[in-house]
């Protein structure tokens, strides 16, 4: 971080802060106190020099369809695993899987391919993935490699991501599958892709030093995953929400209105939001998804009317949160037309502009996205410093508890981690009279 104003005083850390944050994020004690690799990555991005970037994370946690295709222009969505879409200057989108995810996917694939009866039962609702797995296992006699680290192009990404989702959903069928699915869910895959600008307020890539990331977080569902995978998904979802600068919580309008009995996913959404509301400085907005255009004023009226019912459905966590109603499919269609406006007839562009406003997407963009992006340079560095300070203080609390340490190595790690956290706290709070 360069010239970070954290506590009323300028802090100008160099590479020491990057190394210290990486060490805390990698330690068990730091992890127990909530020091995530995402916070360490933010500290690294804000380092001085030509590579300095301002991280902007928009987390979409959704019980049903979500606005990730609207926000990124990428149509690939899943219903189980988290996915991070990073704005990049690459000419075509590329899916990047972590080494841990590749290992977990290959374990799942090998386990299923070796047990045809389990394969048929676990992938009964995913015949395309089951057929691919059988063919791939026959092609590779060793049965070792089913997935690689990178997959490029929209069609290949869609196929691969669907297979990842299908394999992750098999965790509930056997303990060994559940363990592998939990390892898969503990990480977040990334797609690097260009973002369209107009009509969304995305600035030009790399022109402003912003690193924009939209994270798709389907609400973890106990009936779609095994116990270990569900716990891993919830931990990963909370970690992403804790690191977000803007959280968009999306659910169908019918569910928020009380017209439909709240599903397990909607109830879990309320639990996740309650945890997120306790975090300081995190902007949260509710998103009610509807089918069909109702006009710009109609969407505003619907959002206003839903405040009361949503409070009853989601609980007190929804109190005073801004609520936007958006017709997602219509907004996505209008957005695609407007991004290609130069090649469209004038009447088609005018109709797309009207549909964009009528879908509620314009109000969402102006209400939450534009203020976030316009203020990112001033707000994000200070927010990162405050999160760093709060987490280091939490590390000191964790280190005072004796229950987590079971051996000499744990004692040594806690001792070193506590000292590092104390040093960060002293430097960040210098001049406060403490």
XYZ file of C-alpha atoms in Angstrom:
434
model
C 0.000 0.000 0.000
C 1.318 3.394 -0.879
C 0.293 6.405 1.155
C -2.542 4.538 2.855
C -4.552 6.677 5.233
C -5.616 4.089 7.773
C -6.210 5.743 11.115
C -5.809 9.438 10.488
C -2.086 9.099 9.691
C -0.279 8.295 6.471
C 1.261 4.858 6.363
C 3.781 4.219 3.600
C 4.625 0.516 3.782
C 6.970 -1.141 1.357
C 7.521 -4.777 0.560
C 7.675 -5.552 4.317
C 3.902 -5.249 4.522
C 3.425 -7.600 1.584
C 5.708 -10.244 3.106
C 4.161 -9.880 6.550
C 0.625 -10.178 5.216
C 1.520 -13.271 3.169
C 3.055 -14.888 6.279
C -0.005 -14.148 8.410
C -2.412 -15.446 5.754
C -0.402 -18.682 5.427
C -0.316 -19.361 9.164
C -2.888 -21.400 11.024
C -3.154 -18.748 13.703
C -3.783 -16.022 11.139
C -6.392 -18.155 9.411
C -8.153 -18.794 12.725
C -8.401 -15.027 13.220
C -9.795 -14.463 9.728
C -6.625 -13.270 7.979
C -7.469 -14.559 4.509
C -5.256 -14.849 1.421
C -7.621 -12.316 -0.159
C -6.599 -9.663 2.366
C -2.939 -10.476 1.715
C -3.595 -10.154 -2.022
C -5.169 -6.728 -1.493
C -2.118 -5.572 0.463
C 0.139 -6.833 -2.342
C -1.933 -5.137 -5.057
C -1.696 -1.834 -3.206
C 2.091 -1.951 -3.074
C 4.108 0.918 -4.481
C 5.497 0.976 -7.994
C 4.199 0.635 -11.541
C 2.294 -2.587 -10.711
C 0.144 -0.907 -8.072
C -3.551 -1.663 -8.478
C -6.682 -0.713 -6.579
C -8.626 -3.945 -5.910
C -12.395 -3.649 -6.364
C -14.350 -6.785 -5.424
C -18.051 -7.116 -6.154
C -19.398 -10.282 -4.518
C -22.719 -11.643 -5.776
C -24.271 -14.080 -3.301
C -27.404 -15.502 -4.845
C -30.290 -17.850 -4.145
C -31.344 -18.320 -7.750
C -30.253 -16.421 -10.883
C -27.714 -13.661 -10.332
C -26.378 -10.608 -12.172
C -22.872 -11.920 -12.962
C -23.666 -12.272 -16.709
C -25.087 -8.749 -16.631
C -22.026 -7.319 -14.861
C -19.302 -9.119 -16.811
C -20.842 -10.048 -20.155
C -19.909 -13.673 -19.413
C -22.858 -16.064 -19.625
C -21.294 -19.012 -17.769
C -22.939 -19.608 -14.403
C -22.976 -22.522 -12.003
C -25.228 -23.539 -9.141
C -22.686 -24.806 -6.613
C -19.045 -23.685 -6.850
C -17.777 -20.103 -6.459
C -16.304 -18.412 -9.525
C -14.303 -15.201 -9.735
C -14.454 -13.195 -12.975
C -11.459 -10.866 -13.243
C -11.401 -8.032 -15.743
C -8.366 -8.520 -17.947
C -7.015 -7.360 -21.276
C -6.927 -10.905 -22.673
C -8.410 -11.199 -26.187
C -10.644 -14.102 -25.122
C -11.841 -15.453 -21.765
C -9.725 -18.052 -19.978
C -10.728 -20.285 -17.053
C -7.902 -20.858 -14.569
C -8.127 -23.661 -12.005
C -5.851 -23.811 -8.963
C -3.551 -26.817 -8.396
C -5.748 -27.865 -5.468
C -8.870 -27.773 -7.630
C -7.213 -29.752 -10.419
C -6.116 -32.422 -7.939
C -9.614 -32.605 -6.398
C -11.320 -32.775 -9.802
C -9.018 -35.544 -10.974
C -9.606 -37.501 -7.731
C -13.369 -37.186 -8.176
C -13.170 -38.204 -11.830
C -10.934 -41.219 -11.120
C -13.133 -42.385 -8.248
C -16.275 -42.217 -10.368
C -14.700 -43.762 -13.457
C -13.527 -46.728 -11.379
C -17.049 -47.376 -10.024
C -19.544 -47.475 -12.918
C -22.556 -48.057 -10.648
C -21.700 -45.025 -8.526
C -20.981 -43.009 -11.669
C -24.458 -43.757 -13.056
C -26.141 -42.892 -9.749
C -24.139 -39.749 -8.977
C -24.370 -38.268 -12.480
C -27.888 -39.392 -13.355
C -28.932 -35.769 -13.881
C -25.755 -34.917 -15.796
C -25.621 -37.392 -18.698
C -23.247 -35.238 -20.781
C -20.661 -35.181 -17.985
C -21.089 -38.905 -17.337
C -20.569 -39.686 -21.032
C -17.503 -37.435 -21.236
C -16.022 -39.034 -18.127
C -16.474 -42.533 -19.547
C -14.912 -41.621 -22.894
C -12.043 -39.738 -21.264
C -11.251 -42.618 -18.921
C -11.198 -45.014 -21.898
C -8.894 -42.709 -23.888
C -6.402 -42.360 -21.043
C -5.564 -45.880 -19.924
C -3.693 -44.551 -16.907
C -6.844 -42.680 -15.824
C -4.798 -39.931 -14.236
C -5.530 -36.610 -15.948
C -9.011 -35.301 -16.702
C -8.539 -31.569 -16.071
C -5.752 -29.109 -16.798
C -4.928 -25.664 -15.327
C -6.322 -23.454 -18.112
C -9.217 -23.613 -20.550
C -9.695 -20.892 -23.164
C -12.651 -19.712 -25.198
C -16.284 -19.288 -24.200
C -17.463 -22.718 -25.396
C -14.638 -24.634 -23.725
C -15.123 -22.687 -20.489
C -18.847 -23.444 -20.455
C -18.242 -27.184 -20.917
C -15.446 -27.376 -18.346
C -17.265 -25.344 -15.735
C -20.396 -27.462 -16.137
C -18.298 -30.584 -15.565
C -16.734 -29.010 -12.453
C -20.198 -28.251 -11.072
C -21.475 -31.750 -11.836
C -18.501 -33.434 -10.173
C -18.744 -31.184 -7.108
C -22.391 -32.206 -6.711
C -21.416 -35.891 -6.357
C -19.937 -35.253 -2.915
C -23.087 -36.378 -1.125
C -22.919 -39.921 -2.562
C -19.810 -41.236 -0.782
C -17.391 -40.041 1.940
C -14.351 -40.067 -0.336
C -16.249 -38.060 -2.964
C -17.352 -35.596 -0.286
C -13.751 -35.108 0.867
C -12.613 -34.365 -2.692
C -15.604 -32.056 -3.270
C -14.673 -30.175 -0.083
C -11.120 -29.700 -1.394
C -12.568 -28.452 -4.679
C -14.890 -25.988 -2.920
C -12.115 -24.601 -0.697
C -10.686 -22.593 -3.624
C -12.208 -20.203 -6.143
C -11.638 -20.659 -9.859
C -10.958 -17.555 -11.947
C -12.009 -16.473 -15.409
C -9.913 -13.689 -16.909
C -11.927 -11.860 -19.534
C -12.490 -8.382 -20.964
C -15.478 -6.500 -19.510
C -17.797 -4.484 -21.682
C -18.073 -0.830 -20.658
C -21.227 1.080 -21.652
C -23.922 0.963 -20.359
C -22.196 -0.183 -17.161
C -19.801 2.285 -15.539
C -16.686 0.085 -15.954
C -13.679 2.295 -16.741
C -11.295 1.458 -19.544
C -9.115 -1.546 -18.643
C -5.732 -0.679 -17.125
C -6.286 3.025 -17.731
C -7.021 3.822 -14.112
C -5.167 1.199 -12.072
C -8.360 -0.542 -10.946
C -8.413 -4.340 -10.690
C -12.100 -5.221 -10.916
C -13.315 -8.638 -9.863
C -16.894 -9.946 -9.777
C -17.325 -13.081 -7.670
C -20.260 -15.431 -8.240
C -21.279 -17.132 -4.978
C -24.254 -19.482 -5.250
C -25.727 -19.968 -1.775
C -24.372 -23.248 -0.356
C -27.103 -25.870 -0.321
C -27.035 -28.916 2.008
C -29.167 -30.939 -0.399
C -26.752 -30.361 -3.299
C -23.525 -31.329 -1.518
C -22.185 -33.568 1.222
C -21.558 -32.330 4.780
C -17.843 -31.615 4.316
C -18.394 -29.894 0.979
C -21.199 -27.772 2.431
C -18.972 -26.599 5.278
C -16.151 -25.803 2.844
C -18.527 -23.891 0.569
C -19.884 -21.833 3.447
C -16.364 -21.020 4.697
C -15.281 -19.994 1.216
C -18.420 -17.912 0.690
C -17.916 -16.067 3.986
C -14.249 -15.472 3.158
C -15.222 -13.910 -0.166
C -17.963 -11.813 1.437
C -15.551 -10.591 4.124
C -13.121 -9.419 1.432
C -15.735 -7.744 -0.792
C -16.116 -4.000 -1.249
C -19.682 -4.398 -2.483
C -22.050 -7.312 -1.806
C -25.073 -7.849 -4.047
C -27.467 -10.347 -2.443
C -29.809 -11.656 -5.132
C -32.998 -13.689 -4.769
C -36.208 -14.046 -6.815
C -38.726 -11.321 -6.037
C -41.393 -13.945 -5.339
C -39.235 -15.426 -2.565
C -38.531 -12.016 -1.011
C -42.189 -11.009 -1.204
C -43.358 -13.966 0.841
C -45.561 -15.222 -2.013
C -43.464 -18.404 -2.074
C -42.377 -20.383 0.979
C -38.750 -19.438 1.686
C -36.476 -22.133 0.317
C -33.433 -23.476 2.153
C -31.288 -21.300 -0.128
C -33.167 -18.110 0.809
C -32.916 -18.944 4.519
C -29.185 -19.583 4.117
C -28.885 -16.247 2.298
C -30.297 -14.537 5.379
C -27.725 -16.301 7.595
C -24.837 -15.238 5.337
C -26.062 -11.649 5.212
C -26.368 -11.505 8.989
C -22.696 -12.490 9.255
C -21.731 -9.942 6.602
C -23.696 -7.078 8.189
C -21.397 -7.227 11.226
C -18.402 -6.215 9.105
C -17.541 -2.508 9.027
C -17.377 -0.556 5.785
C -18.854 -3.274 3.553
C -21.552 -1.986 1.219
C -24.493 -4.365 0.801
C -27.489 -4.138 -1.516
C -30.399 -6.515 -2.004
C -31.373 -7.518 -5.516
C -34.838 -8.841 -6.353
C -34.841 -10.620 -9.710
C -38.048 -10.533 -11.746
C -39.167 -11.813 -15.123
C -40.465 -9.223 -17.539
C -40.094 -5.465 -17.872
C -42.225 -3.243 -15.662
C -40.862 0.155 -16.637
C -38.265 2.141 -14.697
C -40.804 3.510 -12.237
C -42.429 0.092 -11.930
C -39.134 -1.395 -10.827
C -38.594 1.404 -8.310
C -42.095 0.876 -6.927
C -41.541 -2.871 -6.672
C -38.254 -2.356 -4.841
C -39.920 -0.018 -2.378
C -42.811 -2.397 -1.773
C -40.499 -5.373 -1.239
C -38.670 -3.761 1.690
C -41.280 -4.839 4.223
C -41.781 -8.424 3.023
C -38.018 -8.920 2.542
C -37.468 -7.899 6.155
C -39.843 -10.645 7.260
C -38.252 -13.245 4.957
C -34.566 -12.469 5.557
C -34.865 -11.172 9.093
C -33.395 -7.996 10.613
C -30.327 -8.288 8.383
C -32.391 -6.689 5.572
C -33.189 -3.592 7.630
C -32.195 -0.366 5.829
C -30.381 -2.187 3.027
C -31.051 -0.651 -0.408
C -33.190 -2.925 -2.551
C -33.228 -2.948 -6.359
C -35.600 -4.894 -8.581
C -33.984 -6.003 -11.867
C -35.295 -7.996 -14.832
C -32.040 -9.822 -15.506
C -32.686 -11.394 -18.911
C -34.019 -8.172 -20.389
C -31.157 -6.191 -18.860
C -28.572 -8.603 -20.284
C -30.141 -8.376 -23.746
C -30.224 -4.583 -23.655
C -26.663 -4.448 -22.359
C -25.356 -6.606 -25.214
C -27.055 -4.331 -27.753
C -25.676 -1.172 -26.163
C -22.119 -2.539 -25.989
C -22.376 -3.099 -29.731
C -24.236 0.167 -30.394
C -21.871 1.357 -33.146
C -23.011 -1.514 -35.393
C -26.713 -1.307 -34.550
C -29.481 0.692 -36.229
C -30.428 3.856 -34.411
C -33.936 2.647 -33.583
C -32.527 -0.565 -32.041
C -30.164 1.441 -29.839
C -32.965 3.723 -28.665
C -35.115 0.704 -27.799
C -32.210 -0.913 -25.944
C -31.691 2.272 -23.921
C -35.368 2.259 -22.964
C -35.228 -1.444 -22.052
C -32.072 -0.882 -19.999
C -33.838 1.742 -17.893
C -37.073 -0.263 -17.697
C -35.229 -3.369 -16.514
C -33.952 -1.641 -13.378
C -30.312 -2.135 -14.410
C -29.713 1.589 -14.818
C -30.831 2.244 -11.234
C -28.575 -0.549 -9.956
C -25.572 0.772 -11.892
C -26.111 4.361 -10.787
C -27.043 3.461 -7.218
C -24.213 1.139 -6.207
C -21.673 0.482 -8.971
C -20.881 4.030 -10.018
C -20.322 5.349 -6.454
C -18.085 2.364 -5.694
C -15.928 2.834 -8.796
C -15.794 6.623 -8.541
C -14.605 6.462 -4.934
C -12.389 3.371 -5.126
C -9.082 5.249 -5.206
C -9.895 7.097 -2.010
C -11.849 4.419 -0.139
C -10.256 1.050 -0.905
C -6.695 1.682 0.385
C -7.990 2.989 3.702
C -10.479 0.141 3.974
C -7.716 -2.405 3.343
C -5.602 -0.814 6.082
C -8.511 -0.912 8.543
C -9.177 -4.566 7.716
C -5.496 -5.337 8.174
C -5.466 -3.575 11.535
C -8.662 -5.281 12.766
C -7.444 -8.737 11.731
C -4.070 -8.266 13.394
C -5.823 -7.303 16.611
C -7.946 -10.448 16.286
C -4.759 -12.503 15.868
C -3.544 -11.219 19.233
C -6.826 -12.370 20.791
C -6.550 -15.812 19.179
C -2.973 -16.184 20.379
C -4.084 -15.654 23.975
C -6.372 -18.698 23.735
C -4.671 -21.946 24.673
C -7.185 -24.319 23.117
C -5.966 -24.050 19.526
C -2.345 -25.023 20.199
C -1.627 -28.725 20.511
C 2.134 -29.014 20.224
C 5.482 -27.190 20.310
C 5.242 -26.184 16.638
C 1.831 -24.635 17.227
C 3.229 -22.720 20.213
C 6.140 -21.454 18.127
C 3.891 -20.401 15.242
C 1.520 -18.577 17.593
C 4.448 -16.798 19.242
C 5.899 -15.645 15.903
C 2.508 -14.710 14.465
C 1.511 -12.721 17.534
C 4.769 -10.759 17.392
C 4.277 -9.955 13.721
C 0.681 -8.868 14.332
C 1.766 -6.651 17.264
C 4.332 -4.954 15.056
C 1.720 -4.229 12.376
C -0.705 -2.844 14.954
C 1.957 -0.570 16.458
C 2.929 0.850 13.073
C -0.630 1.319 11.858
C -1.710 3.028 15.068
C 1.430 5.158 15.487
C 0.497 8.625 16.616
C -2.823 7.613 18.169
C -1.412 7.868 21.681
C -1.527 4.130 22.280
